[in-house]
mmCIF file of C-alpha atoms in Angstrom:
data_model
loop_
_atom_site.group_PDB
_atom_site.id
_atom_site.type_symbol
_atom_site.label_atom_id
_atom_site.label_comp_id
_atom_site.label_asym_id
_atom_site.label_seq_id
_atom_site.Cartn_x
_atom_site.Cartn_y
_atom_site.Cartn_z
ATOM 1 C CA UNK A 12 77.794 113.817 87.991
ATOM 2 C CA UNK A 13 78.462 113.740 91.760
ATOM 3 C CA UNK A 14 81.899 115.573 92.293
ATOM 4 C CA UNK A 15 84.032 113.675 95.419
ATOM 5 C CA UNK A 16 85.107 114.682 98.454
ATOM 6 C CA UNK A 17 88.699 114.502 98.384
ATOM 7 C CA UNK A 18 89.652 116.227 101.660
ATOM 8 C CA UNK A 19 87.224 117.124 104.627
ATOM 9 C CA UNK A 20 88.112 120.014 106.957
ATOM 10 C CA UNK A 21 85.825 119.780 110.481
ATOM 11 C CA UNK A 22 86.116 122.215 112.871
ATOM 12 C CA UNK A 23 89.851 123.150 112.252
ATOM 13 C CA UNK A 24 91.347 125.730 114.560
ATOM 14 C CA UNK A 25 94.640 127.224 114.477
ATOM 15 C CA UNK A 26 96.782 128.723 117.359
ATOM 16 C CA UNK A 27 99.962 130.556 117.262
ATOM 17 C CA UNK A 28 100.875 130.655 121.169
ATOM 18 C CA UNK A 29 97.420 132.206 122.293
ATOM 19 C CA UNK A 30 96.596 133.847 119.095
ATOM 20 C CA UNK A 31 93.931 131.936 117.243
ATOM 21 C CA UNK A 32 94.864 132.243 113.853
ATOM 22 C CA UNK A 33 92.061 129.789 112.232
ATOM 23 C CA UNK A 34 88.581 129.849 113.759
ATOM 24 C CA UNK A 35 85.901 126.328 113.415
ATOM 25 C CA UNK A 36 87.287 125.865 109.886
ATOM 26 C CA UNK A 37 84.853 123.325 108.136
ATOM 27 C CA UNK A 38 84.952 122.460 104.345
ATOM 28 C CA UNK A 39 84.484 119.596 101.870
ATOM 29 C CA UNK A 40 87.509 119.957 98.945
ATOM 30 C CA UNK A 41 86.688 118.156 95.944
ATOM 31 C CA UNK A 42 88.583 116.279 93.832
ATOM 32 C CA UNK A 43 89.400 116.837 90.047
ATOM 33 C CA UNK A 44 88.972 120.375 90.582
ATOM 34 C CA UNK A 45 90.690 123.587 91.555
ATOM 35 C CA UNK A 46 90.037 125.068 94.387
ATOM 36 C CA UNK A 47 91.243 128.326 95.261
ATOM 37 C CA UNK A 48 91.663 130.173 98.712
ATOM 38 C CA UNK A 49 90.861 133.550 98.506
ATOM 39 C CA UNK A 50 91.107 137.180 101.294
ATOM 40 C CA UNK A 51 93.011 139.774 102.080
ATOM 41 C CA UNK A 52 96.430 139.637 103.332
ATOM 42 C CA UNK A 53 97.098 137.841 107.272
ATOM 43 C CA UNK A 54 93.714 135.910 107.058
ATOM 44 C CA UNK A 55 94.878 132.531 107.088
ATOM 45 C CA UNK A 56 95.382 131.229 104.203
ATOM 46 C CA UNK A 57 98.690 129.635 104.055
ATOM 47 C CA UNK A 58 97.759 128.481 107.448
ATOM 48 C CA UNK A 59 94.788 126.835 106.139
ATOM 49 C CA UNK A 60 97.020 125.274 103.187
ATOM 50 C CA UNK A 61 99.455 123.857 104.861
ATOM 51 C CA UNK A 62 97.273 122.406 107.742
ATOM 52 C CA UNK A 63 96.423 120.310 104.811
ATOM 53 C CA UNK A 64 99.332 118.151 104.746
ATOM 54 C CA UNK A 65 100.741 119.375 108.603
ATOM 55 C CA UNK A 66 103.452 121.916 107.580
ATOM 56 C CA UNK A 67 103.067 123.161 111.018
ATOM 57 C CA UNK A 68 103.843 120.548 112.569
ATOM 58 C CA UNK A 69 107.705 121.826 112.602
ATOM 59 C CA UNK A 70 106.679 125.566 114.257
ATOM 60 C CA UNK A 71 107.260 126.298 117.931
ATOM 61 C CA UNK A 72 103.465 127.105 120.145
ATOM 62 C CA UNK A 73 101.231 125.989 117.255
ATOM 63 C CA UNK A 74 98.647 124.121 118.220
ATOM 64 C CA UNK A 75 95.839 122.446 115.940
ATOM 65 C CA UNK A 76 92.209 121.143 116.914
ATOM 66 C CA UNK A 77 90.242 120.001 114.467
ATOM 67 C CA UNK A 78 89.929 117.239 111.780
ATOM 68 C CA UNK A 79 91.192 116.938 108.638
ATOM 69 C CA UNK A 80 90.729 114.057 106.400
ATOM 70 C CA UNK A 81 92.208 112.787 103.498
ATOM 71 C CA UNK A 82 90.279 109.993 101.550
ATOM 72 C CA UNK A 83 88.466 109.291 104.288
ATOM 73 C CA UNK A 84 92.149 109.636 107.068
ATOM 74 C CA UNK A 85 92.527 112.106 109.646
ATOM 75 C CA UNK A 86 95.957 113.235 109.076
ATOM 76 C CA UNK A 87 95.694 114.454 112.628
ATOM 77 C CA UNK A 88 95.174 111.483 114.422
ATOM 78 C CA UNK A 89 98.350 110.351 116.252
ATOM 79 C CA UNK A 90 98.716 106.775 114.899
ATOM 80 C CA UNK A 91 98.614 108.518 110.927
ATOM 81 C CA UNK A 92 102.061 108.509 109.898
ATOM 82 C CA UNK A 93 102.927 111.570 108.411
ATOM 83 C CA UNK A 94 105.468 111.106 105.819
ATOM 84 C CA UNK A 95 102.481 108.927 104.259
ATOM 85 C CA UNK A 96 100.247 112.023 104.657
ATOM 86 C CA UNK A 97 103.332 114.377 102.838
ATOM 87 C CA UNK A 98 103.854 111.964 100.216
ATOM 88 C CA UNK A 99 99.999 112.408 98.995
ATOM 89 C CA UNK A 100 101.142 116.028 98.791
ATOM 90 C CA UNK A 101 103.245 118.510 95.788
ATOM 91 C CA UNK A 102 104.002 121.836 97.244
ATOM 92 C CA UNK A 103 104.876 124.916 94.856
ATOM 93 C CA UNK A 104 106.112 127.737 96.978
ATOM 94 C CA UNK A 105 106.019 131.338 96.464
ATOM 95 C CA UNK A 106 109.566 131.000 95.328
ATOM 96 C CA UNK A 107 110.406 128.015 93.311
ATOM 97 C CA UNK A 108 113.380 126.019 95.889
ATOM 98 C CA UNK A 109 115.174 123.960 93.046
ATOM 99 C CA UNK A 110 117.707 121.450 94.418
ATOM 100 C CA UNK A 111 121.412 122.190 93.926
ATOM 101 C CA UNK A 112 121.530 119.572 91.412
ATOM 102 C CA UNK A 113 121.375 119.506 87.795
ATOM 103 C CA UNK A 114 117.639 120.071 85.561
ATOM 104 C CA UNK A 115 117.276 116.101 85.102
ATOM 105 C CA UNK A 116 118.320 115.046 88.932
ATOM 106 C CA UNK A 117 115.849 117.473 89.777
ATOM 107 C CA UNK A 118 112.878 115.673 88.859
ATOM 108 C CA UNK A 119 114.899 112.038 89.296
ATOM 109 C CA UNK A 120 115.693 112.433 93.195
ATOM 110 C CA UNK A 121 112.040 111.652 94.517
ATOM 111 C CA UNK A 122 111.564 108.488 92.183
ATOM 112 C CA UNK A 123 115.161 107.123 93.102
ATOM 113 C CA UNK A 124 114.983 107.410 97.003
ATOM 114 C CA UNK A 125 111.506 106.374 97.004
ATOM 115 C CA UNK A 126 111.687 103.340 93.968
ATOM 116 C CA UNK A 127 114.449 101.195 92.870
ATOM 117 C CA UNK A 128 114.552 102.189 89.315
ATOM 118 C CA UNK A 129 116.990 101.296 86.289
ATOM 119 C CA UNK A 130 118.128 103.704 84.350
ATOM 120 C CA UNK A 131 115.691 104.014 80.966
ATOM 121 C CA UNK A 132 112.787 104.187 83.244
ATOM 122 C CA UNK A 133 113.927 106.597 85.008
ATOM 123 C CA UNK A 134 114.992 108.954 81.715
ATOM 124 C CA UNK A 135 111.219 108.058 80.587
ATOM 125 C CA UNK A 136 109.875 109.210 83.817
ATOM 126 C CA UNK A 137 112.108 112.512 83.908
ATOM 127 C CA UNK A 138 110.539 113.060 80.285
ATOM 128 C CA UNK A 139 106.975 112.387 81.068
ATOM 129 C CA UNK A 140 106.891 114.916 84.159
ATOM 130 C CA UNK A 141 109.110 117.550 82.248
ATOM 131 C CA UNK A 142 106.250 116.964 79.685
ATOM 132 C CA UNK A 143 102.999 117.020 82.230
ATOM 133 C CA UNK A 144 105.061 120.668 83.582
ATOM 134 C CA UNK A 145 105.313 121.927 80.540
ATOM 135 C CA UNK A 146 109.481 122.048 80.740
ATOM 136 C CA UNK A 147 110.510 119.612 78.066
ATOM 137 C CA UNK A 148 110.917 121.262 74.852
ATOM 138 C CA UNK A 149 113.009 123.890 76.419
ATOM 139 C CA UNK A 150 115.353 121.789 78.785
ATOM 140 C CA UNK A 151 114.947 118.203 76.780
ATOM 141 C CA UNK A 152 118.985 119.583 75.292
ATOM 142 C CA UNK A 153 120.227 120.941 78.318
ATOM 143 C CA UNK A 154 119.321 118.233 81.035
ATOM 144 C CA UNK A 155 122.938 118.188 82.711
ATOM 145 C CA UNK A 156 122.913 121.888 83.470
ATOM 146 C CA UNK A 157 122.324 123.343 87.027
ATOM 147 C CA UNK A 158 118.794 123.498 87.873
ATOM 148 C CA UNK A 159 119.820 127.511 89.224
ATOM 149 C CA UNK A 160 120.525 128.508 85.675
ATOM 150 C CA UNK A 161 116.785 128.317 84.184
ATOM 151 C CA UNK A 162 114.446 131.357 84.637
ATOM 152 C CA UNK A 163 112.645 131.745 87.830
ATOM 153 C CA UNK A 164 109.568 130.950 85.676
ATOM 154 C CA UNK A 165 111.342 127.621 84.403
ATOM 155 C CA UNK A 166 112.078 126.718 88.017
ATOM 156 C CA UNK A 167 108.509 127.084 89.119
ATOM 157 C CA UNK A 168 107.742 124.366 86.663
ATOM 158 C CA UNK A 169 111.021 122.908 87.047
ATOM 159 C CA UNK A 170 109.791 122.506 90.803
ATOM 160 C CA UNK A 171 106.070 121.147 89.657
ATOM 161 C CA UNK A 172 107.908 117.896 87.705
ATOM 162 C CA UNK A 173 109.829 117.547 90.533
ATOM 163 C CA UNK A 174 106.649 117.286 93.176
ATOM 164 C CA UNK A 175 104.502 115.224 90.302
ATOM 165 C CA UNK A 176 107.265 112.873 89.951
ATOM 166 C CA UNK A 177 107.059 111.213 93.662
ATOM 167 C CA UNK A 178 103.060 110.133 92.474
ATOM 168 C CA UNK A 179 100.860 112.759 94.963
ATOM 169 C CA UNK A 180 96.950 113.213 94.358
ATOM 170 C CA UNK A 181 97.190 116.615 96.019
ATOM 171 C CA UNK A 182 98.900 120.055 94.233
ATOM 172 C CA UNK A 183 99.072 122.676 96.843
ATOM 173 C CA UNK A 184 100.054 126.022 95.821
ATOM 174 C CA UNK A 185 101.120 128.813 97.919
ATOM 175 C CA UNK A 186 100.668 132.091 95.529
ATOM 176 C CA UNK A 187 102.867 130.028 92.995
ATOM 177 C CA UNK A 188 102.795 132.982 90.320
ATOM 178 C CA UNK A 189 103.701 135.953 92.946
ATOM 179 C CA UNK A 190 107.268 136.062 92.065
ATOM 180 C CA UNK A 191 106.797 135.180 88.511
ATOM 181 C CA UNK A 192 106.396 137.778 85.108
ATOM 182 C CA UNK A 193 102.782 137.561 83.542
ATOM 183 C CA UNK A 194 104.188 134.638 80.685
ATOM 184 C CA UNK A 195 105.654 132.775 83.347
ATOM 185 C CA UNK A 196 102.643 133.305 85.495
ATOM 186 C CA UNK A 197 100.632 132.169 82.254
ATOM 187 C CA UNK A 198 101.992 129.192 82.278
ATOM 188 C CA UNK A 199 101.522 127.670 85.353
ATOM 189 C CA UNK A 200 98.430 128.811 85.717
ATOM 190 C CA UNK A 201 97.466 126.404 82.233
ATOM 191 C CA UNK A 202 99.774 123.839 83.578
ATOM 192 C CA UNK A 203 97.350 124.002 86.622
ATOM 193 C CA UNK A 204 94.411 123.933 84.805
ATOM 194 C CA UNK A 205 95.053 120.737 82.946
ATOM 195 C CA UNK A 206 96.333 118.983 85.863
ATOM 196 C CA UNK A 207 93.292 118.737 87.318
ATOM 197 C CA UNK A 208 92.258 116.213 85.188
ATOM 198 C CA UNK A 209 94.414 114.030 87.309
ATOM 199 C CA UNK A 210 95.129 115.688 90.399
ATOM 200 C CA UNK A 211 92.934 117.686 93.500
ATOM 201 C CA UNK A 212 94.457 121.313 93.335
ATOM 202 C CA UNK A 213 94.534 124.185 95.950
ATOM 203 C CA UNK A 214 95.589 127.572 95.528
ATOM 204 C CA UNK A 215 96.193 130.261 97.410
ATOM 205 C CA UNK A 216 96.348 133.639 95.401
ATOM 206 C CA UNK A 217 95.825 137.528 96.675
ATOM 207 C CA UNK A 218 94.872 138.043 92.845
ATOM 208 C CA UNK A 219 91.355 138.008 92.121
ATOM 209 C CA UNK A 220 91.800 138.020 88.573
ATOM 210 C CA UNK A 221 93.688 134.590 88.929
ATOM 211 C CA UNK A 222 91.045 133.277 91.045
ATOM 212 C CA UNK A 223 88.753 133.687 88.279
ATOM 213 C CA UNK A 224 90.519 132.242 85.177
ATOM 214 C CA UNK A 225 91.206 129.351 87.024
ATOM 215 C CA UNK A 226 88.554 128.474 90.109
ATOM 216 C CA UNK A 227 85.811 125.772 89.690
ATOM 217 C CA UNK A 228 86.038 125.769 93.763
ATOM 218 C CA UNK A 229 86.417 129.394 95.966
ATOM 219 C CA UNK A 230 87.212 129.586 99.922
ATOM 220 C CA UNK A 231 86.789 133.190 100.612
ATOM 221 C CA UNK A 232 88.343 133.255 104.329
ATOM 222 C CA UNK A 233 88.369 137.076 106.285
ATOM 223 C CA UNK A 234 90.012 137.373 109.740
ATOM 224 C CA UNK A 235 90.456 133.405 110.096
ATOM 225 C CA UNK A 236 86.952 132.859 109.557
ATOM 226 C CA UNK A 237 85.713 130.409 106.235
ATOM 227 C CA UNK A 238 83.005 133.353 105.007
ATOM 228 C CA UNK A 239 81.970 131.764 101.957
ATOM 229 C CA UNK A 240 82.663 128.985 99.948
ATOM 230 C CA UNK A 241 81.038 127.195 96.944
ATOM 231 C CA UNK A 242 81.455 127.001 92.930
ATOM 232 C CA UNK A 243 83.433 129.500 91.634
ATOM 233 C CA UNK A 244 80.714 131.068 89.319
ATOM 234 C CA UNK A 245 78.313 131.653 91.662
ATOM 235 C CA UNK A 246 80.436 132.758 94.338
ATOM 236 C CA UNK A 247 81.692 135.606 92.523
ATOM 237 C CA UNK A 248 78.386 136.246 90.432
ATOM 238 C CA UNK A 249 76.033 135.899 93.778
ATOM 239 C CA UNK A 250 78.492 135.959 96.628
ATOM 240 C CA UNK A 251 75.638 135.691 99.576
ATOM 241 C CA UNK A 252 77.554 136.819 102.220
ATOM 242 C CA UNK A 253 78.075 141.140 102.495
ATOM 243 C CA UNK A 254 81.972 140.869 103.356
ATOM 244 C CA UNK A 255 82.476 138.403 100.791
ATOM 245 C CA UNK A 256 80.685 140.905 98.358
ATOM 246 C CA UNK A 257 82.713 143.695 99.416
ATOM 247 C CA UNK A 258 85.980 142.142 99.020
ATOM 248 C CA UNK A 259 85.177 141.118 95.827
ATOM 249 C CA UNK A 260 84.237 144.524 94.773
ATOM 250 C CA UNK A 261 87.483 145.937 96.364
ATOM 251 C CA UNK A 262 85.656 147.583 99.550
ATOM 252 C CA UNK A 263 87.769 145.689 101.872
ATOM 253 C CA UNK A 264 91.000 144.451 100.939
#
């Protein structure tokens, strides 16, 4: 079966000031997959990831060129409104950034600003994404407590019900297991997995071993440049290109 095209990157460049941080960029994301951006450390990816829903917008002498589309939209063009763009998009951080709020305003605060809602709906839709993040059956008795008081690895998922909840298509993840223990890690890696089913995932990760339990996609950038970039299997089986090959094999890192 043909896999879509969920988000088309032509030609992006990135600039800090006068240091070109992203070089001619140009790759097809598909949907109902993960796809994971891979390379060593200060090559671009979180530049890369969050030129997909213009994070960078915000940050003094960057300047984009480029296209990026998203069903079909450059997000780029100045008439695309880009709260529109943002809403398409859940972030997960390297750090999870729970609201000062309690567990269950958490995950209600997107659906009530963006939905008038009454209040059994909104309990059933706190429930469902709690559920989808794998939260519920350890928070469905403690709902009124501060958010701050779960385990970092309970606010990482805590944070993934809270970006599910406002309806994206897109999960973007910026190294979202870096500051979490290996169960914690575990978990949102699974959560991750079965999302998919529903949603277009990206991930950047510096782990290689992560990239391979959970990749159907790989984006193997090096010094700004897209190297390589094709189905996870035969990427790292028959990577084609000699840096991607050495990186894999831990000659450049």
């Amino acid at each position: 079966m043909e896999t879509r095209t969920h988000i088309s990157v032509q030609d992006l460049s990135v600039y800090f000031d006068e240091l070109r941080v992203l070089t001619d960029i140009s790759i097809d994301i598909p949907d109902h997959k993960i796809t994971v951006i891979i390379g060593p450390s200060g090559c671009g990816k979180t530049t890369l990831l969050k030129s997909l829903n213009r994070l960078l917008d915000p940050l003094d002498g960057v300047r984009v060129g480029g296209r990026v589309l998203v069903d079909g939209i450059d997000i780029y063009d100045p008439r695309t409104e880009v709260t529109e763009v943002r809403k398409k998009m859940g972030l997960l951080s390297q750090r999870p950034q729970v609201l000062p709020m309690s567990i269950y305003d958490n995950v209600a605060y997107g659906p009530r600003i963006h939905n008038h809602i009454d209040k059994k709906r909104l309990g059933e839709i706190v429930e469902h994404y709690l559920h989808m993040a794998g939260l519920w059956e350890e928070v469905k008795d403690r709902l009124g407590e501060p958010a701050s008081r779960l385990s970092v690895g309970q606010q990482q998922r805590l944070c993934l019900a809270r970006g599910l909840a406002v309806g994206p298509e897109i999960i973007l993840g910026d190294e979202p297991t870096s500051a979490l223990d290996p169960q914690s890690s575990q978990n949102v890696e699974r959560r991750l997995i079965e999302l998919k089913e529903e949603y277009t995932v990206i991930v950047v990760t510096h782990i290689l071993r992560q990239a391979k339990r959970i990749a159907d996609y790989i984006a193997f950038l090096y010094l700004g440049e897209l190297v390589e970039h094709g189905p996870a299997a035969e990427v790292f089986a028959n990577p084609k290109n000699p840096r991607t090959r050495a990186y894999l094999t831990g000659e450049i890192s």
